[in-house]
Short mmCIF file of C-alpha atoms in Angstrom, two decimals:
data_model
loop_
_atom_site.label_atom_id
_atom_site.label_comp_id
_atom_site.label_asym_id
_atom_site.label_seq_id
_atom_site.Cartn_x
_atom_site.Cartn_y
_atom_site.Cartn_z
CA MET P 1 0.36 0.42 0.37
CA LEU P 2 2.44 2.36 0.74
CA HIS P 3 4.82 1.67 -2.51
CA ARG P 4 1.38 1.92 -4.26
CA LEU P 5 0.84 5.20 -2.82
CA ARG P 6 4.56 6.23 -3.75
CA ARG P 7 4.14 5.59 -7.02
CA TYR P 8 1.53 7.40 -7.36
CA VAL P 9 2.99 10.76 -5.84
CA ALA P 10 6.18 10.07 -7.53
CA ASP P 11 4.04 9.89 -11.01
CA ARG P 12 1.47 13.40 -10.47
CA TRP P 13 4.09 15.79 -7.98
CA VAL P 14 4.31 17.69 -11.48
CA MET P 15 1.09 17.85 -12.58
CA ALA P 16 0.28 19.14 -8.78
CA ILE P 17 3.08 21.22 -8.72
CA GLY P 18 1.39 22.77 -12.00
CA LEU P 19 -1.54 23.26 -10.50
CA LEU P 20 -0.98 25.33 -7.58
CA VAL P 21 0.90 27.40 -9.44
CA LEU P 22 -2.42 27.99 -12.41
CA VAL P 23 -4.33 28.49 -8.84
CA TYR P 24 -0.72 31.54 -7.92
CA LEU P 25 -1.34 33.30 -11.30
CA PHE P 26 -4.86 32.62 -11.17
CA VAL P 27 -6.14 34.48 -8.30
CA PRO P 28 -5.56 37.86 -8.83
CA ILE P 29 -7.77 37.60 -11.90
CA GLY P 30 -10.28 35.97 -10.21
CA VAL P 31 -10.58 38.76 -7.64
CA VAL P 32 -11.14 41.04 -10.35
CA ALA P 33 -13.62 39.15 -11.98
CA ALA P 34 -15.28 39.09 -8.51
CA MET P 35 -15.06 42.45 -7.87
CA SER P 36 -16.64 43.33 -11.28
CA PHE P 37 -19.83 41.98 -9.73
CA ARG P 38 -19.65 43.90 -6.23
CA ASP P 39 -21.82 46.43 -5.83
CA ALA P 40 -19.40 49.02 -4.33
CA GLY P 41 -18.94 52.70 -5.41
CA ARG P 42 -15.60 54.28 -6.47
CA ASN P 43 -13.69 55.02 -2.85
CA ALA P 44 -15.34 51.21 -1.30
CA PRO P 45 -12.20 49.60 -0.07
CA TYR P 46 -11.30 47.26 -2.02
CA THR P 47 -11.94 43.87 -0.22
CA LEU P 48 -14.23 41.16 -0.57
CA GLU P 49 -15.96 42.11 2.80
CA ASN P 50 -19.67 42.67 2.48
CA TYR P 51 -19.69 41.33 -1.07
CA LYS P 52 -23.20 41.96 -2.85
CA PHE P 53 -23.95 41.01 -6.33
CA THR P 54 -24.93 42.60 -9.22
CA TRP P 55 -24.52 43.33 -12.92
CA ALA P 56 -24.50 46.84 -12.63
CA HIS P 57 -21.29 47.38 -13.41
CA TRP P 58 -21.09 45.06 -16.32
CA ALA P 59 -24.56 47.17 -17.81
CA ASP P 60 -22.69 50.58 -18.54
CA PRO P 61 -18.35 49.41 -18.68
CA PHE P 62 -17.60 52.39 -19.48
CA GLY P 63 -19.56 54.98 -17.14
CA ALA P 64 -16.40 55.89 -15.31
CA ALA P 65 -15.51 59.80 -16.51
CA GLY P 66 -12.51 59.19 -18.92
CA ILE P 67 -12.75 55.41 -19.34
CA GLY P 68 -14.29 54.90 -22.54
CA HIS P 69 -11.71 57.36 -24.06
CA ALA P 70 -8.78 55.94 -22.66
CA PHE P 71 -9.16 52.41 -23.44
CA TRP P 72 -10.46 53.57 -26.45
CA LEU P 73 -7.81 55.02 -27.23
CA SER P 74 -4.71 51.56 -26.25
CA ILE P 75 -7.00 50.06 -28.54
CA ALA P 76 -6.28 51.94 -31.13
CA ILE P 77 -1.95 52.53 -30.28
CA ALA P 78 -2.12 48.55 -29.86
CA GLY P 79 -4.06 48.43 -33.15
CA LEU P 80 -1.11 50.98 -34.90
CA ALA P 81 1.93 49.35 -32.93
CA THR P 82 0.94 45.49 -33.85
CA LEU P 83 0.67 46.51 -37.66
CA GLY P 84 4.19 47.73 -38.16
CA ALA P 85 5.47 45.71 -35.63
CA VAL P 86 4.24 42.47 -37.83
CA ILE P 87 5.17 44.41 -41.36
CA LEU P 88 8.24 45.46 -40.44
CA GLY P 89 9.22 42.02 -37.76
CA THR P 90 8.18 39.77 -40.67
CA LEU P 91 10.65 41.14 -43.06
CA MET P 92 13.11 41.29 -40.69
CA SER P 93 12.85 37.59 -40.42
CA PHE P 94 12.41 36.38 -44.10
CA ALA P 95 15.99 38.76 -44.08
CA LEU P 96 17.44 36.97 -41.23
CA ALA P 97 16.33 33.74 -41.55
CA ARG P 98 16.65 33.08 -45.44
CA HIS P 99 19.18 35.52 -46.80
CA THR P 100 23.48 35.64 -45.33
CA PHE P 101 24.82 39.28 -45.26
CA ARG P 102 27.07 41.39 -43.57
CA GLY P 103 26.09 42.20 -40.06
CA ARG P 104 23.90 39.01 -40.19
CA ALA P 105 25.21 37.20 -36.46
CA ALA P 106 25.50 41.31 -34.96
CA THR P 107 21.76 42.16 -36.01
CA ASN P 108 20.60 38.53 -34.77
CA THR P 109 21.96 39.72 -31.62
CA LEU P 110 20.57 43.61 -31.82
CA ILE P 111 17.47 42.29 -32.19
CA PHE P 112 17.69 40.58 -28.39
CA LEU P 113 18.46 43.97 -27.25
CA PRO P 114 15.36 45.29 -26.74
CA MET P 115 13.54 42.74 -25.14
CA ALA P 116 16.82 42.17 -22.27
CA THR P 117 16.34 46.23 -21.99
CA PRO P 118 14.56 47.52 -18.49
CA GLU P 119 11.40 49.56 -19.71
CA ILE P 120 12.68 52.26 -17.52
CA VAL P 121 15.76 53.01 -19.90
CA MET P 122 13.89 52.68 -23.46
CA GLY P 123 11.06 54.56 -22.24
CA SER P 124 13.48 57.47 -20.87
CA SER P 125 15.71 56.78 -24.14
CA LEU P 126 13.26 57.48 -26.70
CA LEU P 127 12.37 60.16 -24.33
CA ALA P 128 15.91 61.63 -24.42
CA LEU P 129 15.12 60.90 -28.49
CA PHE P 130 12.09 63.09 -28.98
CA VAL P 131 13.40 65.78 -27.02
CA ALA P 132 16.70 66.20 -28.82
CA SER P 133 14.51 66.26 -31.81
CA GLY P 134 12.13 68.41 -31.65
CA VAL P 135 8.96 65.79 -31.83
CA GLN P 136 6.10 66.49 -29.26
CA LEU P 137 5.25 63.78 -27.37
CA GLY P 138 0.87 62.53 -27.98
CA PHE P 139 -0.21 60.04 -29.58
CA TRP P 140 2.35 59.25 -32.53
CA THR P 141 5.72 58.90 -30.57
CA ILE P 142 3.92 55.93 -28.52
CA VAL P 143 2.81 54.35 -31.79
CA ILE P 144 6.49 54.34 -32.22
CA ALA P 145 7.58 53.42 -28.69
CA HIS P 146 5.68 50.82 -29.20
CA VAL P 147 7.06 49.79 -32.50
CA MET P 148 9.88 49.93 -31.15
CA PHE P 149 9.83 47.10 -27.68
CA CYS P 150 7.55 45.07 -30.35
CA LEU P 151 9.23 44.52 -32.78
CA SER P 152 12.04 42.31 -31.35
CA PHE P 153 8.86 40.02 -30.00
CA VAL P 154 7.82 39.92 -33.48
CA VAL P 155 11.17 39.18 -35.59
CA VAL P 156 12.15 36.06 -32.52
CA THR P 157 8.14 34.90 -32.67
CA VAL P 158 8.06 34.60 -36.52
CA LYS P 159 12.42 33.65 -37.04
CA ALA P 160 11.56 30.81 -34.94
CA ARG P 161 8.08 29.74 -37.32
CA LEU P 162 9.97 29.13 -40.66
CA ALA P 163 12.77 28.06 -38.60
CA GLY P 164 10.90 24.76 -38.00
CA LEU P 165 9.67 25.67 -41.99
CA ASP P 166 10.73 22.60 -43.74
CA PRO P 167 12.28 24.08 -47.38
CA ARG P 168 11.74 21.76 -49.27
CA LEU P 169 7.82 21.36 -50.33
CA GLN P 170 8.90 25.41 -51.35
CA GLU P 171 11.20 23.06 -53.66
CA ALA P 172 8.22 21.05 -54.57
CA ALA P 173 6.47 24.75 -55.35
CA MET P 174 8.55 25.58 -57.89
CA ASP P 175 9.51 21.94 -59.59
CA LEU P 176 5.33 22.12 -59.96
CA TYR P 177 6.13 25.53 -62.46
CA ALA P 178 4.94 27.89 -59.62
CA ASN P 179 6.80 31.34 -60.22
CA GLU P 180 8.33 32.63 -56.88
CA THR P 181 4.79 35.50 -55.59
CA GLN P 182 3.51 31.82 -56.09
CA THR P 183 5.23 29.94 -54.26
CA PHE P 184 5.73 32.17 -52.04
CA LEU P 185 1.16 33.61 -51.65
CA ARG P 186 -0.14 30.04 -51.34
CA VAL P 187 2.55 27.53 -49.55
CA THR P 188 5.45 29.97 -47.79
CA LEU P 189 3.04 32.62 -46.67
CA PRO P 190 0.33 30.05 -45.53
CA LEU P 191 3.20 27.59 -43.30
CA VAL P 192 4.48 31.41 -41.94
CA MET P 193 0.84 32.93 -40.63
CA PRO P 194 0.39 31.20 -37.55
CA GLY P 195 3.64 32.50 -35.67
CA ILE P 196 3.01 35.94 -37.81
CA VAL P 197 -1.17 35.54 -35.91
CA ALA P 198 1.55 34.49 -32.79
CA ALA P 199 3.15 37.29 -32.73
CA ALA P 200 0.50 40.11 -33.39
CA LEU P 201 -1.50 39.07 -30.40
CA LEU P 202 2.20 38.87 -28.20
CA SER P 203 2.54 42.75 -29.36
CA PHE P 204 -1.59 43.65 -29.15
CA SER P 205 -1.07 42.23 -25.57
CA LEU P 206 2.13 44.46 -25.23
CA SER P 207 0.85 46.94 -26.41
CA PHE P 208 -2.45 46.99 -24.83
CA ASP P 209 -1.19 46.34 -21.05
CA ASP P 210 2.27 49.39 -21.41
CA PHE P 211 3.12 51.35 -18.35
CA ILE P 212 6.11 52.90 -18.22
CA VAL P 213 7.11 53.29 -21.99
CA THR P 214 3.80 54.88 -22.15
CA ASN P 215 4.46 57.08 -19.37
CA PHE P 216 7.62 58.89 -20.60
CA ASN P 217 6.50 59.26 -24.08
CA SER P 218 2.68 59.90 -23.86
CA GLY P 219 2.05 64.17 -23.20
CA SER P 220 -1.36 64.36 -22.13
CA VAL P 221 -2.55 61.07 -23.84
CA VAL P 222 -4.37 59.28 -21.05
CA THR P 223 -3.73 55.63 -21.95
CA PHE P 224 -5.84 52.76 -20.10
CA PRO P 225 -3.05 51.13 -17.91
CA MET P 226 -1.99 54.95 -16.81
CA PHE P 227 -6.14 55.82 -16.23
CA VAL P 228 -5.76 53.15 -13.97
CA TRP P 229 -2.82 54.30 -12.34
CA GLY P 230 -4.15 57.55 -11.97
CA ALA P 231 -8.01 56.31 -10.51
CA SER P 232 -5.77 54.02 -7.57
CA GLN P 233 -4.85 57.13 -6.55
CA ARG P 234 -8.13 58.50 -5.89
CA GLY P 235 -10.40 55.62 -6.10
CA ILE P 236 -10.66 52.06 -8.12
CA PRO P 237 -13.26 52.96 -10.55
CA PRO P 238 -16.12 48.88 -10.04
CA GLN P 239 -15.95 49.76 -14.37
CA ILE P 240 -11.49 49.23 -14.93
CA ASN P 241 -12.52 45.31 -13.80
CA VAL P 242 -15.66 44.76 -16.76
CA ILE P 243 -12.86 45.19 -18.65
CA GLY P 244 -10.30 44.10 -17.03
CA THR P 245 -12.12 40.46 -16.94
CA ALA P 246 -13.56 41.73 -20.18
CA MET P 247 -10.03 41.80 -22.36
CA PHE P 248 -9.00 38.45 -19.81
CA VAL P 249 -12.43 36.32 -21.22
CA ILE P 250 -11.63 37.40 -24.89
CA SER P 251 -8.08 36.82 -25.05
CA PHE P 252 -9.12 33.43 -23.27
CA LEU P 253 -11.09 32.67 -25.98
CA VAL P 254 -8.83 33.59 -28.64
CA VAL P 255 -6.38 31.41 -27.63
CA LEU P 256 -9.03 28.34 -26.97
CA ILE P 257 -9.99 29.44 -30.12
CA GLY P 258 -6.66 29.48 -31.78
CA GLN P 259 -6.45 25.61 -30.23
CA ILE P 260 -9.48 23.50 -31.87
CA PRO P 261 -7.70 23.21 -35.42
CA ASN P 262 -4.85 21.57 -33.03
CA MET P 263 -6.96 19.35 -31.57
CA ARG P 264 -9.09 18.35 -34.50
CA ARG P 265 -5.33 17.29 -35.87
CA ARG P 266 -5.12 15.69 -33.52
CA LYS P 267 -8.12 13.74 -32.98
CA ALA P 268 -8.13 12.69 -36.68
#
């Protein structure tokens, strides 16, 4: 009996630790979700004591003054930053993965610097650059700053996808009389697209919730993370919890939907 118990524990201790880590990560998210349904005002203590359930905050997620403008501003910035980073990063990934040129090794090393550099260093450096260039801080300086730090993540993600791509598939397409454009559009791009989509989702998330770099280069523009930081000084409105919960659920559903084709392939 003792031997069976030891074997049972030995076979499942890794899974148990993994579940505990997941619980540790999701408890704060659960608290935020619970607070989004709490019947309390803006200056109420951020606790679950005397909890009363209500749908009122979900019925009016932009009820707090300024929260709607800050949210949609962050969505616009994240969308533009993602578009710019994905286009530039994908082109850089193809250049680094498919071509040999002088300085390629140094470029590969430099790509990792924005990922390893502390955000406060990047934010202050970009601020110095914009001020020295006479650029007025605002919406577009935030977009440029976000493209700068999202670019590395896009290059690393797409390049990893290209590294696992079998070149014989493209050679087979060329053997079947497909030209370079047809081979790229019908073979290469569909195979690389999962990496591009993953890079886009990662870039959007990084841009949407960035605070440090944005705070340095925003001027008078207030994004959603900056609104949350400012609200925490005066009292957090319940609508922040609503938006945070909604964004988490949407992100979870996007990831889940993306896994459905893989699950179908495994079953087949």
